[in-house]
C-alpha cells in the first residue's frame, strides 16, 4: 500500500512508465507490494482513453493571453491525446499565452465558447511536471481509474513514472476581487479548472502519511520557457519493434527552436538542474506559484 497506515480497502492503482508499457493496472492483491518496491504488475490497459462525454459536459477550461480577457472553453475543446500529458500541457500553454495552437489550427471552438470568465486575465501560466527519484509517484483522482471501471472509493489512485499538468493565475474579475491560481489537468476527474489549493488536496493528499518513495517532487516551468525549450520526437513511446505503445498525436512532433530532438525524460528527471524549471517539494509548490504571480 502507498500509505504508511493501511486504509480499509487497499487502493487499486495504475503504474504508468512512459518509457516502456503504459497504464499497467495493479490488482488489489499486488498493490501492497509497492511499499516494498516490488513492481509486480498485470497489464490490463494499453493507454488512457479520452475523457468521457459525461465528464466533459461537467467541466470547463480557459484560453486567453496575458493582458487580455480570458474566455472559458469546455474540456472537449482542448486537444487531448492519451498517454501524452506533456504534449497536452504544451498545447494548453500555447492557448493560455495566446500562441497559435498547432493541434487546433483553423478551429474556432475556443472563440465560440461561452465567456464564463469574462473580465479575467491570464497573468501567468506554468507547465508542472511531477515525478520523484523512484519514478513512482502517487496521484489521486486520475481518469484512468474511472474509465477502467474503478470503484468510487478507489479515489482514482494512480502511480505514474511522471505526470504533467498546466497551472495558471487569473487576474481579478470585473467586480474586483483577488487573483486566482488554478490547475488544468486533462487527465484528472477533479473540476477543470480546479483552484490550485483544491487540486493539490485532492490529487496529492499532502496531509496523508504517504511512503517516501511515492511522494511527489515538482518541476515548475514558466509557460514561456516551456514553449521555447520543450522537444519531443516521441521516441520514449516506441516499443522495441518500432511501434508505439499508444497512438501518437495526429499533429507533427514538437521540436524546440534549439533543435533538440527530445528532452521529455530530462524534464521528468527531478535531479536534472540543466533543464528549465524550479525543483520543489509538495509544500513549496503552491507558495512558489503564488509568489511568482504577485
PDB file of C-alpha atoms in Angstrom:
ATOM      1  CA  UNK A   1       0.000   0.000   0.000  1.00  0.00           C
ATOM      2  CA  UNK A   2       1.117   3.569  -0.640  1.00  0.00           C
ATOM      3  CA  UNK A   3       0.312   4.819   2.827  1.00  0.00           C
ATOM      4  CA  UNK A   4       2.237   4.108   5.993  1.00  0.00           C
ATOM      5  CA  UNK A   5      -1.124   3.203   7.534  1.00  0.00           C
ATOM      6  CA  UNK A   6      -3.273   0.814   5.516  1.00  0.00           C
ATOM      7  CA  UNK A   7      -6.714   2.119   4.515  1.00  0.00           C
ATOM      8  CA  UNK A   8      -9.749  -0.098   4.959  1.00  0.00           C
ATOM      9  CA  UNK A   9      -9.509  -1.158   1.316  1.00  0.00           C
ATOM     10  CA  UNK A  10      -6.128  -1.321  -0.458  1.00  0.00           C
ATOM     11  CA  UNK A  11      -6.453   1.099  -3.390  1.00  0.00           C
ATOM     12  CA  UNK A  12      -6.448  -0.031  -6.971  1.00  0.00           C
ATOM     13  CA  UNK A  13      -3.588   1.755  -8.716  1.00  0.00           C
ATOM     14  CA  UNK A  14      -2.137   2.360 -12.148  1.00  0.00           C
ATOM     15  CA  UNK A  15       1.605   2.209 -12.809  1.00  0.00           C
ATOM     16  CA  UNK A  16       2.425   4.197 -15.927  1.00  0.00           C
ATOM     17  CA  UNK A  17       6.046   4.028 -17.071  1.00  0.00           C
ATOM     18  CA  UNK A  18       6.089   6.143 -20.250  1.00  0.00           C
ATOM     19  CA  UNK A  19       9.352   4.592 -21.374  1.00  0.00           C
ATOM     20  CA  UNK A  20       8.010   1.056 -21.677  1.00  0.00           C
ATOM     21  CA  UNK A  21       4.432  -0.064 -21.011  1.00  0.00           C
ATOM     22  CA  UNK A  22       1.539   2.259 -20.266  1.00  0.00           C
ATOM     23  CA  UNK A  23      -1.261   2.163 -17.748  1.00  0.00           C
ATOM     24  CA  UNK A  24      -0.238  -1.068 -16.115  1.00  0.00           C
ATOM     25  CA  UNK A  25      -3.051  -1.730 -13.698  1.00  0.00           C
ATOM     26  CA  UNK A  26      -2.085  -3.243 -10.369  1.00  0.00           C
ATOM     27  CA  UNK A  27      -4.627  -5.600  -8.862  1.00  0.00           C
ATOM     28  CA  UNK A  28      -5.658  -5.151  -5.237  1.00  0.00           C
ATOM     29  CA  UNK A  29      -3.608  -8.202  -4.294  1.00  0.00           C
ATOM     30  CA  UNK A  30      -0.437  -6.658  -5.738  1.00  0.00           C
ATOM     31  CA  UNK A  31      -0.967  -3.082  -4.559  1.00  0.00           C
ATOM     32  CA  UNK A  32       0.662  -3.714  -1.176  1.00  0.00           C
ATOM     33  CA  UNK A  33       3.895  -4.831  -2.865  1.00  0.00           C
ATOM     34  CA  UNK A  34       4.555  -1.259  -3.983  1.00  0.00           C
ATOM     35  CA  UNK A  35       5.640  -0.268  -0.479  1.00  0.00           C
ATOM     36  CA  UNK A  36       8.476  -2.788  -0.778  1.00  0.00           C
ATOM     37  CA  UNK A  37       9.484  -1.548  -4.216  1.00  0.00           C
ATOM     38  CA  UNK A  38       8.275  -4.734  -5.883  1.00  0.00           C
ATOM     39  CA  UNK A  39       6.958  -3.871  -9.334  1.00  0.00           C
ATOM     40  CA  UNK A  40       4.616  -6.810  -9.886  1.00  0.00           C
ATOM     41  CA  UNK A  41       2.124  -5.729 -12.493  1.00  0.00           C
ATOM     42  CA  UNK A  42      -0.734  -7.004 -14.582  1.00  0.00           C
ATOM     43  CA  UNK A  43      -1.152  -5.203 -17.894  1.00  0.00           C
ATOM     44  CA  UNK A  44      -4.855  -4.603 -18.292  1.00  0.00           C
ATOM     45  CA  UNK A  45      -4.963  -1.477 -20.448  1.00  0.00           C
ATOM     46  CA  UNK A  46      -2.937  -0.004 -23.292  1.00  0.00           C
ATOM     47  CA  UNK A  47      -3.356   3.714 -22.690  1.00  0.00           C
ATOM     48  CA  UNK A  48      -5.564   6.379 -21.169  1.00  0.00           C
ATOM     49  CA  UNK A  49      -8.756   6.750 -23.192  1.00  0.00           C
ATOM     50  CA  UNK A  50     -10.084  10.211 -23.911  1.00  0.00           C
ATOM     51  CA  UNK A  51     -12.300  11.697 -21.185  1.00  0.00           C
ATOM     52  CA  UNK A  52     -15.887  10.531 -21.320  1.00  0.00           C
ATOM     53  CA  UNK A  53     -18.578  12.744 -22.782  1.00  0.00           C
ATOM     54  CA  UNK A  54     -20.307  12.902 -19.410  1.00  0.00           C
ATOM     55  CA  UNK A  55     -17.202  14.194 -17.629  1.00  0.00           C
ATOM     56  CA  UNK A  56     -16.522  16.689 -20.407  1.00  0.00           C
ATOM     57  CA  UNK A  57     -20.001  18.155 -20.156  1.00  0.00           C
ATOM     58  CA  UNK A  58     -19.477  18.922 -16.481  1.00  0.00           C
ATOM     59  CA  UNK A  59     -16.066  20.574 -16.794  1.00  0.00           C
ATOM     60  CA  UNK A  60     -14.540  23.710 -18.313  1.00  0.00           C
ATOM     61  CA  UNK A  61     -11.154  25.257 -19.220  1.00  0.00           C
ATOM     62  CA  UNK A  62      -9.577  28.591 -20.003  1.00  0.00           C
ATOM     63  CA  UNK A  63      -7.943  30.284 -23.001  1.00  0.00           C
ATOM     64  CA  UNK A  64      -6.501  33.751 -23.473  1.00  0.00           C
ATOM     65  CA  UNK A  65      -3.270  35.698 -23.268  1.00  0.00           C
ATOM     66  CA  UNK A  66      -1.562  37.929 -20.688  1.00  0.00           C
ATOM     67  CA  UNK A  67      -3.252  41.314 -20.514  1.00  0.00           C
ATOM     68  CA  UNK A  68      -6.379  40.185 -22.350  1.00  0.00           C
ATOM     69  CA  UNK A  69      -9.755  38.831 -21.325  1.00  0.00           C
ATOM     70  CA  UNK A  70      -9.718  35.052 -20.841  1.00  0.00           C
ATOM     71  CA  UNK A  71     -12.605  33.065 -22.327  1.00  0.00           C
ATOM     72  CA  UNK A  72     -13.868  29.789 -20.926  1.00  0.00           C
ATOM     73  CA  UNK A  73     -13.691  26.717 -23.156  1.00  0.00           C
ATOM     74  CA  UNK A  74     -15.070  23.302 -22.386  1.00  0.00           C
ATOM     75  CA  UNK A  75     -12.680  20.443 -21.789  1.00  0.00           C
ATOM     76  CA  UNK A  76     -13.911  18.996 -25.078  1.00  0.00           C
ATOM     77  CA  UNK A  77     -12.424  21.999 -26.899  1.00  0.00           C
ATOM     78  CA  UNK A  78      -8.942  21.136 -25.635  1.00  0.00           C
ATOM     79  CA  UNK A  79      -6.712  18.882 -27.709  1.00  0.00           C
ATOM     80  CA  UNK A  80      -6.150  15.629 -25.830  1.00  0.00           C
ATOM     81  CA  UNK A  81      -4.091  12.528 -26.631  1.00  0.00           C
ATOM     82  CA  UNK A  82      -3.999   9.708 -24.100  1.00  0.00           C
ATOM     83  CA  UNK A  83      -0.529   8.950 -22.671  1.00  0.00           C
ATOM     84  CA  UNK A  84       0.897  12.246 -23.990  1.00  0.00           C
ATOM     85  CA  UNK A  85       0.257  14.518 -20.984  1.00  0.00           C
ATOM     86  CA  UNK A  86       3.389  16.557 -21.728  1.00  0.00           C
ATOM     87  CA  UNK A  87       2.095  17.487 -25.196  1.00  0.00           C
ATOM     88  CA  UNK A  88      -1.439  18.107 -23.911  1.00  0.00           C
ATOM     89  CA  UNK A  89       0.077  20.564 -21.438  1.00  0.00           C
ATOM     90  CA  UNK A  90       2.216  22.192 -24.129  1.00  0.00           C
ATOM     91  CA  UNK A  91      -0.920  22.913 -26.169  1.00  0.00           C
ATOM     92  CA  UNK A  92      -2.732  24.320 -23.130  1.00  0.00           C
ATOM     93  CA  UNK A  93       0.213  26.680 -22.536  1.00  0.00           C
ATOM     94  CA  UNK A  94       0.012  27.780 -26.169  1.00  0.00           C
ATOM     95  CA  UNK A  95      -3.643  28.700 -25.726  1.00  0.00           C
ATOM     96  CA  UNK A  96      -3.137  30.435 -22.398  1.00  0.00           C
ATOM     97  CA  UNK A  97      -0.285  32.517 -23.793  1.00  0.00           C
ATOM     98  CA  UNK A  98      -2.145  33.352 -26.993  1.00  0.00           C
ATOM     99  CA  UNK A  99       0.232  31.389 -29.240  1.00  0.00           C
ATOM    100  CA  UNK A 100      -1.002  29.547 -32.336  1.00  0.00           C
ATOM    101  CA  UNK A 101      -2.303  26.124 -31.318  1.00  0.00           C
ATOM    102  CA  UNK A 102      -0.707  23.708 -33.782  1.00  0.00           C
ATOM    103  CA  UNK A 103      -3.220  20.982 -32.984  1.00  0.00           C
ATOM    104  CA  UNK A 104      -6.292  23.158 -33.493  1.00  0.00           C
ATOM    105  CA  UNK A 105      -5.280  25.295 -36.469  1.00  0.00           C
ATOM    106  CA  UNK A 106      -8.388  26.682 -38.112  1.00  0.00           C
ATOM    107  CA  UNK A 107     -10.614  25.736 -35.162  1.00  0.00           C
ATOM    108  CA  UNK A 108     -12.668  28.470 -33.520  1.00  0.00           C
ATOM    109  CA  UNK A 109     -14.004  26.304 -30.698  1.00  0.00           C
ATOM    110  CA  UNK A 110     -12.431  28.460 -28.010  1.00  0.00           C
ATOM    111  CA  UNK A 111     -13.586  31.701 -29.588  1.00  0.00           C
ATOM    112  CA  UNK A 112     -17.151  30.380 -29.778  1.00  0.00           C
ATOM    113  CA  UNK A 113     -17.129  29.116 -26.184  1.00  0.00           C
ATOM    114  CA  UNK A 114     -19.194  30.826 -23.514  1.00  0.00           C
ATOM    115  CA  UNK A 115     -17.132  33.601 -21.932  1.00  0.00           C
ATOM    116  CA  UNK A 116     -17.801  32.402 -18.391  1.00  0.00           C
ATOM    117  CA  UNK A 117     -14.584  34.037 -17.232  1.00  0.00           C
ATOM    118  CA  UNK A 118     -15.257  37.370 -18.896  1.00  0.00           C
ATOM    119  CA  UNK A 119     -13.136  40.002 -17.256  1.00  0.00           C
ATOM    120  CA  UNK A 120     -10.431  37.564 -16.130  1.00  0.00           C
ATOM    121  CA  UNK A 121      -6.892  37.877 -17.480  1.00  0.00           C
ATOM    122  CA  UNK A 122      -4.273  35.158 -17.677  1.00  0.00           C
ATOM    123  CA  UNK A 123      -1.496  36.694 -15.598  1.00  0.00           C
ATOM    124  CA  UNK A 124       0.895  33.770 -15.898  1.00  0.00           C
ATOM    125  CA  UNK A 125       0.930  30.076 -16.657  1.00  0.00           C
ATOM    126  CA  UNK A 126       3.198  27.121 -15.968  1.00  0.00           C
ATOM    127  CA  UNK A 127       3.844  23.571 -17.030  1.00  0.00           C
ATOM    128  CA  UNK A 128       4.065  21.460 -13.870  1.00  0.00           C
ATOM    129  CA  UNK A 129       5.970  18.173 -14.057  1.00  0.00           C
ATOM    130  CA  UNK A 130       5.623  15.734 -11.178  1.00  0.00           C
ATOM    131  CA  UNK A 131       7.845  12.717 -10.545  1.00  0.00           C
ATOM    132  CA  UNK A 132      10.381  11.574  -7.951  1.00  0.00           C
ATOM    133  CA  UNK A 133      13.717   9.718  -7.807  1.00  0.00           C
ATOM    134  CA  UNK A 134      11.992   6.316  -7.722  1.00  0.00           C
ATOM    135  CA  UNK A 135       9.854   7.202 -10.798  1.00  0.00           C
ATOM    136  CA  UNK A 136       6.757   6.054  -8.867  1.00  0.00           C
ATOM    137  CA  UNK A 137       4.623   8.999  -7.808  1.00  0.00           C
ATOM    138  CA  UNK A 138       1.146   8.677  -6.318  1.00  0.00           C
ATOM    139  CA  UNK A 139      -1.553  10.864  -7.873  1.00  0.00           C
ATOM    140  CA  UNK A 140      -5.220  10.605  -6.902  1.00  0.00           C
ATOM    141  CA  UNK A 141      -8.355  11.431  -8.905  1.00  0.00           C
ATOM    142  CA  UNK A 142      -6.917  10.279 -12.213  1.00  0.00           C
ATOM    143  CA  UNK A 143      -9.347   9.468 -15.011  1.00  0.00           C
ATOM    144  CA  UNK A 144      -7.766   6.106 -15.866  1.00  0.00           C
ATOM    145  CA  UNK A 145      -9.429   4.594 -12.822  1.00  0.00           C
ATOM    146  CA  UNK A 146     -12.951   5.716 -13.720  1.00  0.00           C
ATOM    147  CA  UNK A 147     -12.502   4.716 -17.354  1.00  0.00           C
ATOM    148  CA  UNK A 148     -11.233   1.326 -16.223  1.00  0.00           C
ATOM    149  CA  UNK A 149     -14.263   0.697 -14.049  1.00  0.00           C
ATOM    150  CA  UNK A 150     -12.676   1.523 -10.722  1.00  0.00           C
ATOM    151  CA  UNK A 151     -14.908   1.787  -7.673  1.00  0.00           C
ATOM    152  CA  UNK A 152     -15.777   5.228  -6.350  1.00  0.00           C
ATOM    153  CA  UNK A 153     -13.915   4.690  -3.088  1.00  0.00           C
ATOM    154  CA  UNK A 154     -10.728   3.944  -5.048  1.00  0.00           C
ATOM    155  CA  UNK A 155     -10.392   7.733  -5.456  1.00  0.00           C
ATOM    156  CA  UNK A 156      -8.710   7.255  -8.825  1.00  0.00           C
ATOM    157  CA  UNK A 157      -5.302   6.477  -7.320  1.00  0.00           C
ATOM    158  CA  UNK A 158      -2.598   6.100  -9.977  1.00  0.00           C
ATOM    159  CA  UNK A 159       1.153   5.579  -9.727  1.00  0.00           C
ATOM    160  CA  UNK A 160       2.912   7.383 -12.588  1.00  0.00           C
ATOM    161  CA  UNK A 161       6.564   7.472 -13.515  1.00  0.00           C
ATOM    162  CA  UNK A 162       5.798  11.129 -14.278  1.00  0.00           C
ATOM    163  CA  UNK A 163       2.797  13.320 -14.953  1.00  0.00           C
ATOM    164  CA  UNK A 164       2.414  16.822 -16.402  1.00  0.00           C
ATOM    165  CA  UNK A 165      -0.362  19.374 -15.980  1.00  0.00           C
ATOM    166  CA  UNK A 166      -0.901  23.090 -16.550  1.00  0.00           C
ATOM    167  CA  UNK A 167      -1.329  25.848 -13.955  1.00  0.00           C
ATOM    168  CA  UNK A 168      -2.394  29.455 -14.449  1.00  0.00           C
ATOM    169  CA  UNK A 169      -3.019  32.577 -12.418  1.00  0.00           C
ATOM    170  CA  UNK A 170      -6.069  34.666 -13.390  1.00  0.00           C
ATOM    171  CA  UNK A 171      -6.432  38.339 -12.663  1.00  0.00           C
ATOM    172  CA  UNK A 172      -9.395  39.807 -10.737  1.00  0.00           C
ATOM    173  CA  UNK A 173     -12.840  39.624 -12.331  1.00  0.00           C
ATOM    174  CA  UNK A 174     -14.929  42.618 -13.386  1.00  0.00           C
ATOM    175  CA  UNK A 175     -16.210  43.084  -9.833  1.00  0.00           C
ATOM    176  CA  UNK A 176     -12.675  43.206  -8.474  1.00  0.00           C
ATOM    177  CA  UNK A 177     -11.564  40.583  -6.023  1.00  0.00           C
ATOM    178  CA  UNK A 178      -8.268  38.747  -5.942  1.00  0.00           C
ATOM    179  CA  UNK A 179      -6.106  36.810  -8.374  1.00  0.00           C
ATOM    180  CA  UNK A 180      -6.885  33.096  -8.574  1.00  0.00           C
ATOM    181  CA  UNK A 181      -4.420  30.296  -9.298  1.00  0.00           C
ATOM    182  CA  UNK A 182      -5.964  27.281 -10.998  1.00  0.00           C
ATOM    183  CA  UNK A 183      -4.865  23.858 -12.241  1.00  0.00           C
ATOM    184  CA  UNK A 184      -5.815  22.430 -15.633  1.00  0.00           C
ATOM    185  CA  UNK A 185      -5.233  18.670 -15.720  1.00  0.00           C
ATOM    186  CA  UNK A 186      -6.919  16.916 -18.639  1.00  0.00           C
ATOM    187  CA  UNK A 187      -6.310  13.501 -17.034  1.00  0.00           C
ATOM    188  CA  UNK A 188      -7.945  14.400 -13.723  1.00  0.00           C
ATOM    189  CA  UNK A 189     -11.522  13.800 -12.577  1.00  0.00           C
ATOM    190  CA  UNK A 190     -11.325  16.954 -10.452  1.00  0.00           C
ATOM    191  CA  UNK A 191     -13.063  20.070 -11.842  1.00  0.00           C
ATOM    192  CA  UNK A 192     -11.426  21.645 -14.885  1.00  0.00           C
ATOM    193  CA  UNK A 193     -10.067  24.057 -13.951  1.00  0.00           C
ATOM    194  CA  UNK A 194      -9.654  23.491 -10.207  1.00  0.00           C
ATOM    195  CA  UNK A 195      -8.472  26.027  -7.684  1.00  0.00           C
ATOM    196  CA  UNK A 196      -4.852  25.159  -7.024  1.00  0.00           C
ATOM    197  CA  UNK A 197      -5.412  24.526  -3.316  1.00  0.00           C
ATOM    198  CA  UNK A 198      -8.283  22.126  -4.002  1.00  0.00           C
ATOM    199  CA  UNK A 199      -6.392  20.277  -6.735  1.00  0.00           C
ATOM    200  CA  UNK A 200      -3.330  19.768  -4.531  1.00  0.00           C
ATOM    201  CA  UNK A 201      -5.502  18.457  -1.708  1.00  0.00           C
ATOM    202  CA  UNK A 202      -7.396  16.080  -3.991  1.00  0.00           C
ATOM    203  CA  UNK A 203      -4.546  14.875  -6.193  1.00  0.00           C
ATOM    204  CA  UNK A 204      -1.659  14.620  -3.717  1.00  0.00           C
ATOM    205  CA  UNK A 205      -3.243  14.363  -0.239  1.00  0.00           C
ATOM    206  CA  UNK A 206      -0.498  16.360   1.497  1.00  0.00           C
ATOM    207  CA  UNK A 207      -1.771  15.528   4.991  1.00  0.00           C
ATOM    208  CA  UNK A 208      -1.884  11.749   4.468  1.00  0.00           C
ATOM    209  CA  UNK A 209       1.044   9.618   5.706  1.00  0.00           C
ATOM    210  CA  UNK A 210       2.428   8.521   2.306  1.00  0.00           C
ATOM    211  CA  UNK A 211       5.511   6.321   1.990  1.00  0.00           C
ATOM    212  CA  UNK A 212       8.504   8.390   0.928  1.00  0.00           C
ATOM    213  CA  UNK A 213       9.103   6.600  -2.376  1.00  0.00           C
ATOM    214  CA  UNK A 214       5.660   7.702  -3.618  1.00  0.00           C
ATOM    215  CA  UNK A 215       5.829  11.348  -2.551  1.00  0.00           C
ATOM    216  CA  UNK A 216       5.796  13.914  -5.392  1.00  0.00           C
ATOM    217  CA  UNK A 217       8.582  16.259  -6.428  1.00  0.00           C
ATOM    218  CA  UNK A 218       7.739  19.003  -8.896  1.00  0.00           C
ATOM    219  CA  UNK A 219       9.428  20.886 -11.714  1.00  0.00           C
ATOM    220  CA  UNK A 220       7.638  24.233 -12.096  1.00  0.00           C
ATOM    221  CA  UNK A 221       8.358  25.665 -15.553  1.00  0.00           C
ATOM    222  CA  UNK A 222       7.168  29.088 -16.700  1.00  0.00           C
ATOM    223  CA  UNK A 223       4.907  28.671 -19.723  1.00  0.00           C
ATOM    224  CA  UNK A 224       7.071  30.852 -21.954  1.00  0.00           C
ATOM    225  CA  UNK A 225      10.190  28.832 -21.067  1.00  0.00           C
ATOM    226  CA  UNK A 226       8.343  25.573 -21.657  1.00  0.00           C
ATOM    227  CA  UNK A 227       7.186  26.611 -25.132  1.00  0.00           C
ATOM    228  CA  UNK A 228      10.712  27.686 -26.058  1.00  0.00           C
ATOM    229  CA  UNK A 229      12.620  24.674 -24.705  1.00  0.00           C
ATOM    230  CA  UNK A 230      10.401  21.562 -24.842  1.00  0.00           C
ATOM    231  CA  UNK A 231      11.023  18.945 -27.550  1.00  0.00           C
ATOM    232  CA  UNK A 232       9.576  15.511 -28.142  1.00  0.00           C
ATOM    233  CA  UNK A 233      10.185  13.260 -31.117  1.00  0.00           C
ATOM    234  CA  UNK A 234       8.026  10.714 -29.216  1.00  0.00           C
ATOM    235  CA  UNK A 235      10.840   8.156 -29.185  1.00  0.00           C
ATOM    236  CA  UNK A 236      10.172   7.491 -25.490  1.00  0.00           C
ATOM    237  CA  UNK A 237       6.885   5.945 -26.603  1.00  0.00           C
ATOM    238  CA  UNK A 238       8.381   3.470 -29.057  1.00  0.00           C
ATOM    239  CA  UNK A 239       8.408  -0.281 -28.478  1.00  0.00           C
ATOM    240  CA  UNK A 240      11.441  -2.404 -29.450  1.00  0.00           C
ATOM    241  CA  UNK A 241       9.624  -3.406 -32.658  1.00  0.00           C
ATOM    242  CA  UNK A 242       9.300   0.268 -33.674  1.00  0.00           C
ATOM    243  CA  UNK A 243       5.582   0.585 -32.962  1.00  0.00           C
ATOM    244  CA  UNK A 244       4.052   2.997 -30.460  1.00  0.00           C
ATOM    245  CA  UNK A 245       2.905   1.966 -27.006  1.00  0.00           C
ATOM    246  CA  UNK A 246      -0.074   4.271 -27.537  1.00  0.00           C
ATOM    247  CA  UNK A 247      -1.427   6.062 -30.615  1.00  0.00           C
ATOM    248  CA  UNK A 248       0.563   9.308 -31.022  1.00  0.00           C
ATOM    249  CA  UNK A 249      -0.982  12.729 -31.662  1.00  0.00           C
ATOM    250  CA  UNK A 250      -2.051  13.421 -35.227  1.00  0.00           C
ATOM    251  CA  UNK A 251      -0.117  16.701 -35.436  1.00  0.00           C
ATOM    252  CA  UNK A 252       3.638  16.908 -36.053  1.00  0.00           C
ATOM    253  CA  UNK A 253       6.092  16.296 -33.192  1.00  0.00           C
ATOM    254  CA  UNK A 254       7.029  19.324 -31.107  1.00  0.00           C
ATOM    255  CA  UNK A 255      10.665  20.293 -31.697  1.00  0.00           C
ATOM    256  CA  UNK A 256      12.195  23.313 -29.951  1.00  0.00           C
ATOM    257  CA  UNK A 257      13.943  26.102 -31.796  1.00  0.00           C
ATOM    258  CA  UNK A 258      17.176  24.891 -30.268  1.00  0.00           C
ATOM    259  CA  UNK A 259      16.901  21.741 -32.341  1.00  0.00           C
ATOM    260  CA  UNK A 260      16.941  19.166 -29.536  1.00  0.00           C
ATOM    261  CA  UNK A 261      15.192  16.006 -30.741  1.00  0.00           C
ATOM    262  CA  UNK A 262      13.691  15.174 -27.386  1.00  0.00           C
ATOM    263  CA  UNK A 263      14.060  16.187 -23.757  1.00  0.00           C
ATOM    264  CA  UNK A 264      10.943  14.583 -22.257  1.00  0.00           C
ATOM    265  CA  UNK A 265      12.796  12.374 -19.813  1.00  0.00           C
ATOM    266  CA  UNK A 266      15.165  15.202 -18.880  1.00  0.00           C
ATOM    267  CA  UNK A 267      12.172  17.340 -17.844  1.00  0.00           C
ATOM    268  CA  UNK A 268      10.828  14.356 -15.883  1.00  0.00           C
ATOM    269  CA  UNK A 269      14.163  13.851 -14.092  1.00  0.00           C
ATOM    270  CA  UNK A 270      13.851  15.874 -10.890  1.00  0.00           C
ATOM    271  CA  UNK A 271      17.622  15.618 -10.371  1.00  0.00           C
ATOM    272  CA  UNK A 272      18.402  17.344 -13.698  1.00  0.00           C
ATOM    273  CA  UNK A 273      19.124  21.008 -12.968  1.00  0.00           C
ATOM    274  CA  UNK A 274      20.109  21.888 -16.536  1.00  0.00           C
ATOM    275  CA  UNK A 275      16.515  21.770 -17.740  1.00  0.00           C
ATOM    276  CA  UNK A 276      14.357  24.882 -17.101  1.00  0.00           C
ATOM    277  CA  UNK A 277      12.191  24.951 -14.004  1.00  0.00           C
ATOM    278  CA  UNK A 278      12.377  25.155 -10.229  1.00  0.00           C
ATOM    279  CA  UNK A 279      12.531  21.825  -8.350  1.00  0.00           C
ATOM    280  CA  UNK A 280      10.025  21.920  -5.487  1.00  0.00           C
ATOM    281  CA  UNK A 281       8.644  19.718  -2.728  1.00  0.00           C
ATOM    282  CA  UNK A 282       4.890  19.379  -2.298  1.00  0.00           C
ATOM    283  CA  UNK A 283       4.709  22.065   0.385  1.00  0.00           C
ATOM    284  CA  UNK A 284       6.656  24.505  -1.814  1.00  0.00           C
ATOM    285  CA  UNK A 285       4.569  24.237  -4.994  1.00  0.00           C
ATOM    286  CA  UNK A 286       1.623  26.499  -4.157  1.00  0.00           C
ATOM    287  CA  UNK A 287       3.706  29.215  -2.429  1.00  0.00           C
ATOM    288  CA  UNK A 288       6.030  29.312  -5.459  1.00  0.00           C
ATOM    289  CA  UNK A 289       3.123  29.862  -7.862  1.00  0.00           C
ATOM    290  CA  UNK A 290       1.520  32.495  -5.635  1.00  0.00           C
ATOM    291  CA  UNK A 291       4.758  34.416  -5.140  1.00  0.00           C
ATOM    292  CA  UNK A 292       5.618  34.278  -8.864  1.00  0.00           C
ATOM    293  CA  UNK A 293       2.234  35.662  -9.822  1.00  0.00           C
ATOM    294  CA  UNK A 294       2.251  38.527  -7.361  1.00  0.00           C
TER     295      UNK A 294
END
